[in-house]
CSV table of C-alpha atoms in Angstrom, one decimal:
chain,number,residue,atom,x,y,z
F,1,UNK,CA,0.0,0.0,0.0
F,2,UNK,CA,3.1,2.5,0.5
F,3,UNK,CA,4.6,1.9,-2.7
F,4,UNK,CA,1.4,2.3,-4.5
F,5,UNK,CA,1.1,5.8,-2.6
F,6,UNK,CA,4.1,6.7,-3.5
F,7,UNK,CA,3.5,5.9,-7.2
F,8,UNK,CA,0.8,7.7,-7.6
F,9,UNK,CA,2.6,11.0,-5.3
F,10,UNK,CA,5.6,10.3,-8.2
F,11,UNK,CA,2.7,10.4,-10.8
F,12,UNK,CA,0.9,13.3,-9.5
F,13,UNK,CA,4.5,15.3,-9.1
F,14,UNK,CA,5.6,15.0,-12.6
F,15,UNK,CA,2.1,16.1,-13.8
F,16,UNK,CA,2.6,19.2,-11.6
F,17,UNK,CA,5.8,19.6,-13.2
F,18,UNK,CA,4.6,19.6,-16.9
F,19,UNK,CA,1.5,21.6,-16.0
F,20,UNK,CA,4.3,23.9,-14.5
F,21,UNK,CA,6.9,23.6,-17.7
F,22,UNK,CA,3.5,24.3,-19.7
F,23,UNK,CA,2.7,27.1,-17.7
F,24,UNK,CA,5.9,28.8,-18.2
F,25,UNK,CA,6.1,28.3,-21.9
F,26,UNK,CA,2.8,30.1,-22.0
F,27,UNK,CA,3.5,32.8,-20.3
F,28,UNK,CA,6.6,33.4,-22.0
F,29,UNK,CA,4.2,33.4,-25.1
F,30,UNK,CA,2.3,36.1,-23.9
F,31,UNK,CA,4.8,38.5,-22.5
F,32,UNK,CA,6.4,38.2,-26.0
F,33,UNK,CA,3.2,39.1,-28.0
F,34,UNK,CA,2.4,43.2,-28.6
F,35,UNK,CA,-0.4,45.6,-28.7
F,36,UNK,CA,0.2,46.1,-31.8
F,37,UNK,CA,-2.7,46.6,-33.4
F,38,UNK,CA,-4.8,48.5,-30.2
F,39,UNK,CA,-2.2,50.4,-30.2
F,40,UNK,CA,-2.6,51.8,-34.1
F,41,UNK,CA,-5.6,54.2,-32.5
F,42,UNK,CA,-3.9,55.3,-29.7
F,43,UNK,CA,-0.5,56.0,-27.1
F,44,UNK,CA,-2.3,53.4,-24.7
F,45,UNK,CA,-4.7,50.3,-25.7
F,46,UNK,CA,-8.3,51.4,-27.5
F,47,UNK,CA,-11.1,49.7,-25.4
F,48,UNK,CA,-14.2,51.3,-27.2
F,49,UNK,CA,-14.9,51.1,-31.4
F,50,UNK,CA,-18.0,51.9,-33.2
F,51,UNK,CA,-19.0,53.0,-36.9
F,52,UNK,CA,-21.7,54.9,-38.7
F,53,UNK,CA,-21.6,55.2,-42.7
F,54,UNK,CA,-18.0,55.9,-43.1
F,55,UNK,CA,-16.7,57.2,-39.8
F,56,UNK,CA,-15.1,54.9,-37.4
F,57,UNK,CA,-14.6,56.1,-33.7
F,58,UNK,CA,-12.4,55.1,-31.3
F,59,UNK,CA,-11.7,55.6,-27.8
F,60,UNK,CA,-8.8,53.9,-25.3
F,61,UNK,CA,-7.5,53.8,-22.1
F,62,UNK,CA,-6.1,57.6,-22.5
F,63,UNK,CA,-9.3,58.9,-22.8
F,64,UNK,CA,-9.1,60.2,-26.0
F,65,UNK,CA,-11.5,59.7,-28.9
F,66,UNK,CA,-10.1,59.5,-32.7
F,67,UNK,CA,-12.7,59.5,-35.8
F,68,UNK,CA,-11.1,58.2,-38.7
F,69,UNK,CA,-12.0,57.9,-42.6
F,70,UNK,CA,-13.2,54.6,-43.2
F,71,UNK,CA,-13.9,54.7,-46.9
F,72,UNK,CA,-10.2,53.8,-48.1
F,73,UNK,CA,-8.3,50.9,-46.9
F,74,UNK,CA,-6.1,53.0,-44.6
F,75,UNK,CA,-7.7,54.7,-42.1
F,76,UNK,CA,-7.0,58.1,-41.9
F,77,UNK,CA,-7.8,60.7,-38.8
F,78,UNK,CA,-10.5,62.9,-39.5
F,79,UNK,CA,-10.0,64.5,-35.8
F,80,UNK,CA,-9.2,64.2,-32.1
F,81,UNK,CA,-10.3,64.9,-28.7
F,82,UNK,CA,-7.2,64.7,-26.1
F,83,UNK,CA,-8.3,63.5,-22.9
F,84,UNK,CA,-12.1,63.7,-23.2
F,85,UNK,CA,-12.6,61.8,-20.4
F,86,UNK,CA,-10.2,61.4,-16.9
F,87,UNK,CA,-10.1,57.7,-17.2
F,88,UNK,CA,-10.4,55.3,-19.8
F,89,UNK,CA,-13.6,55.3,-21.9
F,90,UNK,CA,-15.3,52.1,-21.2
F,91,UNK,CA,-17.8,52.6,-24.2
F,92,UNK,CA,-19.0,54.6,-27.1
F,93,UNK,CA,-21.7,54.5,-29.7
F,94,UNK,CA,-22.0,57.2,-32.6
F,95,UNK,CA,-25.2,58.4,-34.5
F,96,UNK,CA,-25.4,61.1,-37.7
F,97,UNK,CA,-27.0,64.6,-37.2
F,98,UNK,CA,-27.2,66.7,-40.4
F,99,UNK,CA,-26.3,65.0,-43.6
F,100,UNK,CA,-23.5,62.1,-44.4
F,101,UNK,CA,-21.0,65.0,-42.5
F,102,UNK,CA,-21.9,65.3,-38.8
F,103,UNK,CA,-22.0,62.6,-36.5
F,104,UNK,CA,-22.4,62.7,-32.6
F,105,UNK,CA,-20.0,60.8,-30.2
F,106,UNK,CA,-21.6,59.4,-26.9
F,107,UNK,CA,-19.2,58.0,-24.8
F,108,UNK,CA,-19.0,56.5,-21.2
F,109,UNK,CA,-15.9,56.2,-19.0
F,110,UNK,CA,-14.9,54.5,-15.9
F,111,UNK,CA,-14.3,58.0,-14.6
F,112,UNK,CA,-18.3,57.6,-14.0
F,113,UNK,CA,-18.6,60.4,-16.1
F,114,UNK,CA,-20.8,60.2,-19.8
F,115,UNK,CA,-19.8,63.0,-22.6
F,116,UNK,CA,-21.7,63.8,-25.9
């Protein structure tokens, strides 16, 4: 009965071991990988996107909201507004006004705050 306990605490060791080994390969993974793409919008990671026609709005972590040109295959700004929230904005949606032209922004941060 002792040698089959130990066995099985043998067994159950190297599985913590490769569970361990698979861990760290993982996580070596990940701390290689980049933003790269959040990052495109913004200095800090984008957290909020939404569209209407050809506009594309996003918002990140800085609290900044970007509209960009969506009808060409880059996207190109259109304009900015630095730090229009505290915090980062946590959510967006965007609606036209007056023609193909004007658009308004709503956005919500988790600065508890809500901006049009």
């Amino acid at each position: 009965n002792k040698r089959a306990r130990t066995t099985y605490e043998e067994q159950a060791s190297k599985e913590l071991d490769d569970l361990d080994d698979q861990c760290l390969l993982l996580y070596k993974s990940i701390r290689s990988m980049a933003l790269e793409g959040s990052q495109y919008g913004d200095a800090r990671p984008l957290s909020a996107v939404c569209t209407s026609g050809n506009i594309v709005a996003t918002g990140g972590w800085s609290g900044t909201i970007q509209l960009w040109d969506g009808k060409k295959d880059t996207l190109d700004v259109l304009g900015r507004k630095g730090m229009a929230h505290e915090d980062r904005i946590m959510g967006m949606d965007m609606m036209k006004c007056r023609g193909d032209e004007d658009h308004m922004v709503a956005t919500a941060s988790i600065d508890l705050s809500a901006k049009l």
